C-alpha positions as MATLAB code, in Angstrom:
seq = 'XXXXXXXXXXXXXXXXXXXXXXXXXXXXXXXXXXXXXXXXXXXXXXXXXXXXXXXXXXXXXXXXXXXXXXXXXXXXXXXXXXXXXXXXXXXXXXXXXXXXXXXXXXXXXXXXXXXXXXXXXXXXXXXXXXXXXXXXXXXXXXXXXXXXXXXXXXXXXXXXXXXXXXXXXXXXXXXXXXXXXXXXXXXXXXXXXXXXXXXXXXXXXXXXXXXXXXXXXXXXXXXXXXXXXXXXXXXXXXXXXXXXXXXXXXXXXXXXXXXXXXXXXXXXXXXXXXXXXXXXXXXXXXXXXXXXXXXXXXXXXXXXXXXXXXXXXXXXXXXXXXXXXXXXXXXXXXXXXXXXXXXXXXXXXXXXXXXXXXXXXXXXXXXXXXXXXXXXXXXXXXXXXXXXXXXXXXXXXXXXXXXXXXXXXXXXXXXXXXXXXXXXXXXXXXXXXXXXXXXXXXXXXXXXXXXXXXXXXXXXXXXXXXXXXXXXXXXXXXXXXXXXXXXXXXXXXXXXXXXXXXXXXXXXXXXXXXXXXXXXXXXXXXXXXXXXXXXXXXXXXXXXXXXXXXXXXXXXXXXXXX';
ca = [
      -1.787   17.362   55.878;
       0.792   19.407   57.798;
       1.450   23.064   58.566;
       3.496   25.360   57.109;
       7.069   26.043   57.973;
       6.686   29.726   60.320;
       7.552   27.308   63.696;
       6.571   24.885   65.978;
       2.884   25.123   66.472;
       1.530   24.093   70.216;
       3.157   23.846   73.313;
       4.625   20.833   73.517;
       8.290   20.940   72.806;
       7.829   17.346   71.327;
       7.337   18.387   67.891;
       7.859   16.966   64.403;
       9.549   17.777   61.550;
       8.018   17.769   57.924;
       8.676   18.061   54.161;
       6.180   20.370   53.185;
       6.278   23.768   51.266;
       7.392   26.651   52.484;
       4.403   29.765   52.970;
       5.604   31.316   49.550;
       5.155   28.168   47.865;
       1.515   28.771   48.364;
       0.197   30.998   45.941;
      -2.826   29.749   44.509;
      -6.769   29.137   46.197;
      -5.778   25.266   45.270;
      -2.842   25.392   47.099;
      -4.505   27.308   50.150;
      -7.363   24.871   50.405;
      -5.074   21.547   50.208;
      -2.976   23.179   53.260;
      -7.036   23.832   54.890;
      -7.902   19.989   54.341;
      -4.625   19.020   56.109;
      -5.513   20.918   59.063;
      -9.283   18.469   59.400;
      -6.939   15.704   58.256;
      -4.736   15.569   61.900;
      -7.932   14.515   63.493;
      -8.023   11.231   61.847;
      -4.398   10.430   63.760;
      -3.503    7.403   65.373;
      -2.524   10.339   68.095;
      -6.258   12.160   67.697;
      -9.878   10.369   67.068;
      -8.687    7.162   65.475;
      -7.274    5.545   68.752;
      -5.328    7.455   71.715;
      -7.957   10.465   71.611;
     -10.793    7.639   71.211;
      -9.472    5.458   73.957;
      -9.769    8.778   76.439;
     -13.473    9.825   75.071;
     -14.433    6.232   75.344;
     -13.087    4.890   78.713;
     -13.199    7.106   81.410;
     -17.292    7.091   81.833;
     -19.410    4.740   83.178;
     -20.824    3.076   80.036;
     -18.310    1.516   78.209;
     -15.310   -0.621   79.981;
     -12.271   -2.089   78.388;
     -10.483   -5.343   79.998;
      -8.085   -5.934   77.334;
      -4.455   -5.236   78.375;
      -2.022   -3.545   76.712;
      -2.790    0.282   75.811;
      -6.306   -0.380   77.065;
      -5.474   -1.241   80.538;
      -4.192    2.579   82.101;
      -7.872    3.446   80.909;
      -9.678    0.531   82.077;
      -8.304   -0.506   85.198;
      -7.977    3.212   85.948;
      -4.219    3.845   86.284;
      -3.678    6.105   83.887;
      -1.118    9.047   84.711;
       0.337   12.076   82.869;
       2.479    9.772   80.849;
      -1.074    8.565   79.001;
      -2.485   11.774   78.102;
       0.404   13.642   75.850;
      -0.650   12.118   72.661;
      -4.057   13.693   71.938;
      -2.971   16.437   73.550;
      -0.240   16.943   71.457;
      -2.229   16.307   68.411;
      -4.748   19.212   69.427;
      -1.970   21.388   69.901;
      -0.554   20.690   66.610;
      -3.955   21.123   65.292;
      -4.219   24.390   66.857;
      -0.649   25.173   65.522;
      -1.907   24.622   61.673;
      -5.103   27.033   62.243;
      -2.858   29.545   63.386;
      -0.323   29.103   60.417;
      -3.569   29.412   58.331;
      -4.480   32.424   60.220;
      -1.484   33.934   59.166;
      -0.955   32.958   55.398;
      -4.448   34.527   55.072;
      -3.291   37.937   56.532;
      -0.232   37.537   54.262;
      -2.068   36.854   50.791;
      -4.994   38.260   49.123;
      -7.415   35.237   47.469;
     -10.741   35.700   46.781;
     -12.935   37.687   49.178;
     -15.305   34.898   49.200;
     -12.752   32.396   49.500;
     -10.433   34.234   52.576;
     -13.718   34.759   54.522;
     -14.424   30.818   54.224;
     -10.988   29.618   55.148;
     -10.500   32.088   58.014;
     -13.537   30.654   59.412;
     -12.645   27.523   59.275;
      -9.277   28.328   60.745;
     -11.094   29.894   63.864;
     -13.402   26.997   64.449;
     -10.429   24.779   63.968;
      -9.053   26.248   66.540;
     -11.658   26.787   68.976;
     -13.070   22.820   68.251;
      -9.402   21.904   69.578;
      -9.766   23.989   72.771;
     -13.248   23.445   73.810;
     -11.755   19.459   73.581;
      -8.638   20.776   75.584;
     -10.495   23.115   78.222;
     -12.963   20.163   79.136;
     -10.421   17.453   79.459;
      -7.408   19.337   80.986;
      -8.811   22.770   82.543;
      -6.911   25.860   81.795;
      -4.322   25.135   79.407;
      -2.065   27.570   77.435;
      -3.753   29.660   74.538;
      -1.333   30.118   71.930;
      -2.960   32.340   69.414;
      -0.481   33.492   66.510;
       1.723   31.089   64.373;
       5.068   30.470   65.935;
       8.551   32.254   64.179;
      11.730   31.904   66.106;
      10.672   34.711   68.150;
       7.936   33.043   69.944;
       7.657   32.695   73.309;
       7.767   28.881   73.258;
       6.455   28.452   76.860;
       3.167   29.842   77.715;
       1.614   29.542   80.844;
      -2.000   27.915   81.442;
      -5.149   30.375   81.162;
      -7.706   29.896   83.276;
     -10.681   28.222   82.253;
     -12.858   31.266   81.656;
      -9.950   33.075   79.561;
      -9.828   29.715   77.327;
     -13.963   29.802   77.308;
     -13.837   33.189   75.995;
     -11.480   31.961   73.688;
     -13.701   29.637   72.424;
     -17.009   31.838   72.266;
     -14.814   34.378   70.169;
     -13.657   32.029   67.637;
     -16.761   30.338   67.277;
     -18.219   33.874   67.109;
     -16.180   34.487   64.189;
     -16.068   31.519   62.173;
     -20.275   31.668   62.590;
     -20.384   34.651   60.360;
     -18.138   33.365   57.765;
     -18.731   29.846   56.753;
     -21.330   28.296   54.490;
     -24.659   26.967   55.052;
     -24.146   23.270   55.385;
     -26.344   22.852   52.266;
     -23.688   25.009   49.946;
     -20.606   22.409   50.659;
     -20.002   20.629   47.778;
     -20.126   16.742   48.410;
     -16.648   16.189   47.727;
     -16.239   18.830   50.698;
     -17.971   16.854   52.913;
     -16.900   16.919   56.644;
     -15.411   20.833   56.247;
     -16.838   23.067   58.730;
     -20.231   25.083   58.298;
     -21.751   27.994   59.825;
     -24.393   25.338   61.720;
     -21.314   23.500   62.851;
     -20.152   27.102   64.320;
     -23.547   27.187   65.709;
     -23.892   23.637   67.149;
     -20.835   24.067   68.838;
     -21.481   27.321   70.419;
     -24.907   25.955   71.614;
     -22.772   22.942   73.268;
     -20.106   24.847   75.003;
     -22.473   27.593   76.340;
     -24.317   24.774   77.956;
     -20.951   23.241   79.188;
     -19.569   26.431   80.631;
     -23.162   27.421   82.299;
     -22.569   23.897   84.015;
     -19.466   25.217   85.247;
     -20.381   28.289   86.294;
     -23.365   26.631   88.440;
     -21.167   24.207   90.255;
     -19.191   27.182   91.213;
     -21.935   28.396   92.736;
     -22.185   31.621   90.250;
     -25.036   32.724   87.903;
     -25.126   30.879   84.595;
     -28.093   32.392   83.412;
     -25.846   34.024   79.909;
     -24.525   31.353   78.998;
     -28.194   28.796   79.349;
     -30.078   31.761   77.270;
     -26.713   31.732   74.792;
     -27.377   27.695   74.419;
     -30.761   28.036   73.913;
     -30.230   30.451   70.878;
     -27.747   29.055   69.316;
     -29.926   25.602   69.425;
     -32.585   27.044   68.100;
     -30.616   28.660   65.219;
     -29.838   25.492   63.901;
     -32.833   24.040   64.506;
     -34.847   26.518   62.557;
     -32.118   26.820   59.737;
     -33.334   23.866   57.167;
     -30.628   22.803   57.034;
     -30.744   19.464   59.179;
     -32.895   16.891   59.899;
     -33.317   13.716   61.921;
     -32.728   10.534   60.050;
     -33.837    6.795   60.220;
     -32.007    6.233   63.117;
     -30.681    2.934   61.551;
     -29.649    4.857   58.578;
     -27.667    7.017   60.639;
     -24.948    4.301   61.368;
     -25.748    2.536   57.872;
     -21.811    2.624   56.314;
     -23.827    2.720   52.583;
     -25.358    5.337   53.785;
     -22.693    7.536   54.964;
     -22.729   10.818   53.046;
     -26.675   11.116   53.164;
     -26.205   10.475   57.506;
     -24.309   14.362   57.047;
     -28.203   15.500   56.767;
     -28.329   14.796   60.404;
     -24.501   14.925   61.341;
     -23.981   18.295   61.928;
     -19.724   17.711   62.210;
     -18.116   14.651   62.213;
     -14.571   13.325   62.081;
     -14.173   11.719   58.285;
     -12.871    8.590   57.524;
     -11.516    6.969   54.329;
     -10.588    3.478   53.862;
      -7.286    3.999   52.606;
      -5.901    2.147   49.565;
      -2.166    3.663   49.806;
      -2.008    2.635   53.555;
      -3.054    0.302   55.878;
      -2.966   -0.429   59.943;
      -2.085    2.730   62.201;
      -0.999    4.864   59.759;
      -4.159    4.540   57.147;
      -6.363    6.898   56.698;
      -9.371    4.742   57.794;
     -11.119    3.969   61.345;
     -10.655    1.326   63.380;
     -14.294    1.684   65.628;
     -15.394   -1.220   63.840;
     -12.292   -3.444   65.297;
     -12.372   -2.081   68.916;
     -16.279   -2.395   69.168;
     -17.113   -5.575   67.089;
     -16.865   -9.043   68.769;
     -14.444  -11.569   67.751;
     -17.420  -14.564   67.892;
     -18.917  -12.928   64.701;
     -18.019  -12.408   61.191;
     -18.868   -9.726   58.419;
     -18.809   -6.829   60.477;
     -14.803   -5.430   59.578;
     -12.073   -5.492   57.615;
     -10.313   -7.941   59.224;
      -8.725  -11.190   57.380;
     -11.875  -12.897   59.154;
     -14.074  -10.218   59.074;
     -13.991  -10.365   62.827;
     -13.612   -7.567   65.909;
     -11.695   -7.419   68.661;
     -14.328   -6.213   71.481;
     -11.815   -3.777   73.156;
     -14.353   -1.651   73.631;
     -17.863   -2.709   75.061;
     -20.867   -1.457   76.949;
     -20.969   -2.282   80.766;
     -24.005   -4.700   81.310;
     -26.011   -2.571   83.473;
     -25.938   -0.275   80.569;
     -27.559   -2.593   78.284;
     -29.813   -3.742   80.635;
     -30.819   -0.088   81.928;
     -32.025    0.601   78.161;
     -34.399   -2.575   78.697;
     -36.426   -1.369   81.460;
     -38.589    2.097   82.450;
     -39.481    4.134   79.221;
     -37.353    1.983   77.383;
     -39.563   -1.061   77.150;
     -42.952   -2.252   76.987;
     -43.237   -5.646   78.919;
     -40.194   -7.543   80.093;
     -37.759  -10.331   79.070;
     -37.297  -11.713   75.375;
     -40.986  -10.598   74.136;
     -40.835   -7.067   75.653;
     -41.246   -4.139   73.030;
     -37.596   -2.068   73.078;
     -36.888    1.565   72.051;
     -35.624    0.968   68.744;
     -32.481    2.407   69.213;
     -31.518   -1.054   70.826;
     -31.520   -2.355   68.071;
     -28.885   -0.352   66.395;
     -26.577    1.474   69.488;
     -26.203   -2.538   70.239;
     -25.093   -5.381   68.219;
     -27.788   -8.188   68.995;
     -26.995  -11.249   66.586;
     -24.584  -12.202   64.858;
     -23.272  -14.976   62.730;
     -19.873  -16.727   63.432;
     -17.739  -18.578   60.688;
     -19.447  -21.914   61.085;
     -22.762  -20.236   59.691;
     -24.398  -20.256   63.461;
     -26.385  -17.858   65.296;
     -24.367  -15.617   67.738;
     -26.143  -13.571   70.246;
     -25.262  -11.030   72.673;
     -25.776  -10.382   76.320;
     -28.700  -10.106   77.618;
     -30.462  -11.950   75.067;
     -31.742  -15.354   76.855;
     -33.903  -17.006   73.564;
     -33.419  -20.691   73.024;
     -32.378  -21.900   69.094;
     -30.130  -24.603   68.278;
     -26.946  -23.961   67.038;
     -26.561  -20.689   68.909;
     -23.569  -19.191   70.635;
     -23.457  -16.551   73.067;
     -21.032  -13.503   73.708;
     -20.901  -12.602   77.576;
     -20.943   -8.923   76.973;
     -23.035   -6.666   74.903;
     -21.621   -4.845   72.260;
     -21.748   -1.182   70.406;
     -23.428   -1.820   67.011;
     -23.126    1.526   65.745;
     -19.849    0.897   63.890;
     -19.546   -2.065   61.300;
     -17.942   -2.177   57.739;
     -17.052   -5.411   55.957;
     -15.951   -3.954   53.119;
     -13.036   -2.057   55.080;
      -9.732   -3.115   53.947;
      -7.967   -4.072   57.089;
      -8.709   -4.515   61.003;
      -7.612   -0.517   61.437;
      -8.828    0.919   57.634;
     -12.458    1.552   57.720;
     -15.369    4.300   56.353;
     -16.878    4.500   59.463;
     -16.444    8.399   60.772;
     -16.930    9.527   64.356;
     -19.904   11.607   64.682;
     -18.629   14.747   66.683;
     -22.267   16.430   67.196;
     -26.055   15.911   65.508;
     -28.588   17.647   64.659;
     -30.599   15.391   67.655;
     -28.094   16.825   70.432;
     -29.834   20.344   69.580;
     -33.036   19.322   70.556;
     -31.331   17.688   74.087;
     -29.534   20.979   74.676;
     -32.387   23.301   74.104;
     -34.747   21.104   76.580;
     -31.881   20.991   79.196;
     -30.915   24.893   79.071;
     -34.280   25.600   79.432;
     -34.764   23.479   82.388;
     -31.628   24.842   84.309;
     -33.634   27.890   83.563;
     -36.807   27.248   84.508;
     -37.216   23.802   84.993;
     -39.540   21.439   82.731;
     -41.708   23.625   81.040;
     -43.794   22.571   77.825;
     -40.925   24.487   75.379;
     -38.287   21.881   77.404;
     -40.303   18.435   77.392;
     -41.695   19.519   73.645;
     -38.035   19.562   72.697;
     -36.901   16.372   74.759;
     -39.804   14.996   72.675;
     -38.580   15.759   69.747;
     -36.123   12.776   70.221;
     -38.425   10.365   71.780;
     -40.481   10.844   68.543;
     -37.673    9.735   66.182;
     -37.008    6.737   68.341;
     -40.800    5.479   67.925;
     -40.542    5.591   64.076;
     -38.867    2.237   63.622;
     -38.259    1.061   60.727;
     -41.624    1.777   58.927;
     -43.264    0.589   62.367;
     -44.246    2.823   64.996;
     -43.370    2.023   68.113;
     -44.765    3.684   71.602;
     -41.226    3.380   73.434;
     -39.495    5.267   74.282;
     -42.542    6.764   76.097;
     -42.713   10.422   75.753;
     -43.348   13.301   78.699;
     -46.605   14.837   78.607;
     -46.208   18.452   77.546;
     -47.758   20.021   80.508;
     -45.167   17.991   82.861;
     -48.401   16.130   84.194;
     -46.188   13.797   85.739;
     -44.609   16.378   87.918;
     -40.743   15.997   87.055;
     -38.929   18.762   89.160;
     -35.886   20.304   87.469;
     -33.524   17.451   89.187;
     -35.820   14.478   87.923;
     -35.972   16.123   84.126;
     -32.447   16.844   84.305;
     -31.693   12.587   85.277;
     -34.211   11.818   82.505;
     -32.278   13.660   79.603;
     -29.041   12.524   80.885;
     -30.443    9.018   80.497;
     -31.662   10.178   76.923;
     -28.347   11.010   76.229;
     -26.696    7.767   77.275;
     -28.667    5.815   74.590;
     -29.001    8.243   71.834;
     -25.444    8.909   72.053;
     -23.497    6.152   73.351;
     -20.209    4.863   71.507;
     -19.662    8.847   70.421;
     -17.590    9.853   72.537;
     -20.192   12.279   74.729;
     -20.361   10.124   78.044;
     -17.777   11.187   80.091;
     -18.186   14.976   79.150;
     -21.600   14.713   80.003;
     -20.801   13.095   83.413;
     -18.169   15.996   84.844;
     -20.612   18.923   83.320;
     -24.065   17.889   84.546;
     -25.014   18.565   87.978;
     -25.884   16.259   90.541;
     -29.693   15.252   91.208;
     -29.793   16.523   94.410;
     -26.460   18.331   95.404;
     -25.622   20.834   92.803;
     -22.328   20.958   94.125;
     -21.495   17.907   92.712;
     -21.324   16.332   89.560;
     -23.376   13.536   87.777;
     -19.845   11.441   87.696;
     -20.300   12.120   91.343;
     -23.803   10.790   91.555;
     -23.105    7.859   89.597;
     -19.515    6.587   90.494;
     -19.773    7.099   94.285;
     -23.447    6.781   94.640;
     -25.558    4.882   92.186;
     -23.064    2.134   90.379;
     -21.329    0.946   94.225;
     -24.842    0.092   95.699;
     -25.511   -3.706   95.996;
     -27.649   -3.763   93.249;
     -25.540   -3.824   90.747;
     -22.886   -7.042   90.670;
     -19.217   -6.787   90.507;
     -19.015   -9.909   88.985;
     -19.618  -10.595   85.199;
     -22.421  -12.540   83.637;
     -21.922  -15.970   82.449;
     -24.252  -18.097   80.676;
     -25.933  -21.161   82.478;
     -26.978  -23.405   79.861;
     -27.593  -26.462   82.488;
     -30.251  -24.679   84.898;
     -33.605  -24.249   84.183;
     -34.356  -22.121   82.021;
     -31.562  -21.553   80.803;
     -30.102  -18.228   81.562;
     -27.469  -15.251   82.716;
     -25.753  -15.840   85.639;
     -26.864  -12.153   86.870;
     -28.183   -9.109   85.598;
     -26.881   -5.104   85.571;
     -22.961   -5.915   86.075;
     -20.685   -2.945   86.843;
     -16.640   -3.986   85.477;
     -15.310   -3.426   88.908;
     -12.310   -1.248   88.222;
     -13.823    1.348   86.489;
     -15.009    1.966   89.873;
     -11.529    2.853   91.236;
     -11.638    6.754   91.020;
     -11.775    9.273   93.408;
     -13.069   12.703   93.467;
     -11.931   15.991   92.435;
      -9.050   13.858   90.679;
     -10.879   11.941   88.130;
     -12.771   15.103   86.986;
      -9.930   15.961   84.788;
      -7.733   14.578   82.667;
      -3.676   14.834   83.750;
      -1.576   17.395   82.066;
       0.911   15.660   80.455;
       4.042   14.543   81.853;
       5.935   15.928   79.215;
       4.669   19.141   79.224;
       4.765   19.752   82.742;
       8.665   18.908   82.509;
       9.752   20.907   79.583;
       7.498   23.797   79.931;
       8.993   26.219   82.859;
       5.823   28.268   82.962;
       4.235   25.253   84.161;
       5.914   23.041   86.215;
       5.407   19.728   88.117;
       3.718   21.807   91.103;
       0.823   22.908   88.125;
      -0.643   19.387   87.486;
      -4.604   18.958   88.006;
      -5.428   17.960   91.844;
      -4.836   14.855   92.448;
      -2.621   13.395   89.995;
];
């Protein structure tokens, strides 16, 4: 699970030291792939996706909000500083560090050809997964390339954003023409990068960086066409498909969800270990409620609810082409029914439902807040040490990408809306009953969407199909505002949409004693997550730490505003 010995391996002067072999002790393919599985194996960190990298992805946007204190509270309350951010970027780093080492014990021994061209790949998409995650949450940040040896230069400057993009595009480039069809990975490989993971992500980042490019005013054309391609070569590759959506999140159905999942962190619930350090997730804890039982690990198979979706959220996914009808009888996209937890039991055997439900049963109790229900495991074997993995990017996001290149193209032609389709469609085939929400876009844009209007609706698609992955924010500081393409959709929605009257500052609360019974108010924004200003918020602060032990950065070299 570590790298070898040739140096430190990021940036960060905090480093650690481990007890693992030395490069010559590795001699055999079975020794080179166990060091391989160690480098996937630092994303399931405490430090990474299991809870400092997750609390980052998960809190900064304007669809989930966290009012528990403690580690929660810099995020939520938005008063996080540079002091917050070192651990996942530290982990990245050391990531980045263990690619390179692999890099290099590759150049030094001769395996296999079959088996060096595999594990080289995966070392460059190792790498370039942990910059494209550095580049959109930090900006330019340094690119260190080559394992470290005590003649390193141990403080590199930061690239610019378009030297780390072309970073990326080159490692991707590579490890796309060496790695496996998904279909060849053994099952007990599960989770190791492919050639459509290559693919996927290349598709993703060219859309990201044409984003950039157009708020800067300059031509993004490349880089849309590039997205476009590389969607479409893993759409047309058989080797994915979309799923039940249910199934997707099922935790019994895990391994067969990889048919959809194109790469995903992997968790294990971990019988050597348990809390922080186990190997196992701890989504189920942060987004279950604590009025409901069954759904974790925990000694009462309860959640905390550290993590939970703003109630205008909820309620947005209730209305437009997201319903038929309104209230308790309406007809929902499906995906309600999974993306949130909607009933529960509690320990005395009773009903529990969640906000915005408003049905009258006896023996019912009521959770003020709705909930994620895309992550539950009873069987897990403590409140942090569950199956659950974090799905990075699926086989749906290809179709979203393909319709919204081609509409920053050319707006919403047929080959854009048939595509956006393509994930409306999967949404109407509930379980074994067809559905006609979410309503889909007529093919020859009948409705007349300009390029703005499409562009709202598939970052609204994306908000439900994806929510609780860790997408959100990322889509927020990429996407360009409806009108002003200047700005950002984080723009648009934190200064413009969320602050207008119509949407409370105040929580719900139930009303049991009025008539009818109901919520004391509808489409809630959790007030802090409104304190943010703009370009500061758009980026994540360099660490402290780095900025004071690296020279070639400085305190003056911090992102604006913090």
């Amino acid at each position: 699970m570590v790298p070898l010995l040739w140096g430190a391996p990021s940036c960060s002067l905090e480093e650690e030291l481990y007890s693992t072999p030395t490069p010559e002790a590795i001699r055999t393919e079975t020794d080179a792939t166990a060091v391989v599985n160690g480098m996937y194996a630092r994303f399931n960190d405490a430090a990474a996706f299991k809870f400092q990298g997750m609390l980052m992805l998960m809190l900064m946007a304007d669809d989930l909000y966290s009012d528990s204190g403690s580690e929660y509270g810099p995020w939520g309350q938005r008063t996080l500083s540079g002091v917050n951010t070192a651990s996942f970027w530290n982990q990245l780093y050391l990531t980045i560090g263990h690619a390179n080492d692999v890099i290099k014990l590759m150049d030094d021994r001769q395996f296999s050809a079959e088996f060096e061209k595999r594990i080289y790949g995966e070392a460059y998409f190792i790498r370039a997964f942990c910059y494209y995650y550095l580049v959109r949450m930090y900006g330019g940040v340094p690119l260190r390339l080559e394992a470290v040896d005590i003649n390193s230069n141990f403080y590199l400057p930061r690239s610019s954003v378009d030297q780390v993009y072309t970073q990326i595009f080159e490692d991707l480039t590579k490890a796309s023409i060496r790695l496996p069809l998904a279909k060849s990975i053994a099952a007990a490989e599960l989770g190791r990068a492919s050639k459509g993971a290559a693919q996927a992500f290349m598709a993703q980042a060219s859309l990201t960086y044409g984003n950039q490019l157009s708020l800067k005013g300059q031509d993004p054309t490349l880089h849309y066409s590039n997205a476009i391609t590389y969607a479409d070569s893993v759409i047309t590759s058989g080797q994915y498909e979309l799923l039940n959506f249910a199934d997707l999140f099922d935790i019994t159905k895990e391994t067969n969800a990889y048919n959809e999942v194109i790469f995903g962190v992997r968790f294990q619930t971990d019988n050597q270990n348990r809390a922080q350090p186990a190997a196992g997730s701890e989504f189920a804890l942060r987004f279950m409620a604590p009025a409901t039982v069954g759904v974790t690990g925990r000694p009462n198979t309860s959640g905390a609810a550290n993590i939970k979706p703003m109630h205008w959220f909820a309620d947005f996914y209730r209305t437009g082409d997201y319903a038929l009808g309104t209230g308790n009888t309406a007809i929902l996209d499906f995906r309600n029914e999974v993306s949130f937890y909607l009933r529960g039991k509690n320990a005395a055997g009773n009903t529990v439902v969640m906000y915005p439900d408003t049905t009258l049963r006896s023996n019912t109790a009521r959770v003020a807040f709705p909930l994620v229900g895309k992550y539950k495991d009873p069987g897990g074997k403590d409140e942090r040490n569950h199956g659950n993995d974090l799905f990075i990017i699926r086989f749906a996001e290809m179709y979203l990408i393909k319709a919204e290149a081609e509409n920053e193209l050319r707006g919403p032609t047929p080959v854009a809306i048939t595509a956006f389709n393509e994930v409306r469609k999967r949404a109407q085939r509930a379980n074994g009953t067809p559905r006609a929400v979410p309503v889909l876009l007529p093919d020859n844009n009948s409705g007349n969407l300009t390029k703005a209007q499409f562009r709202l609706k598939i970052f609204h698609e994306r908000g439900l199909e994806l929510v609780g992955e860790g997408q959100r924010w990322f889509d927020l500081v990429r996407m360009q505002h409806p009108t002003d393409p200047s700005k950002t959709m984080y723009e648009y929605q934190f200064k413009e949409e969320l602050p207008q009257t119509k949407y409370p500052k105040t929580l719900p609360v139930w009303r049991p004693n009025v008539a009818p019974p109901r919520w004391s108010n509808s489409n809630a924004v959790y007030a802090p997550a409104l304190n943010v200003s703009v370009p500061k918020f758009l980026l994540f602060p360099v660490p402290t730490s780095e900025l004071l032990q690296n020279p070639s950065i400085g305190l003056r070299n911090q992102n604006i505003g913090w």
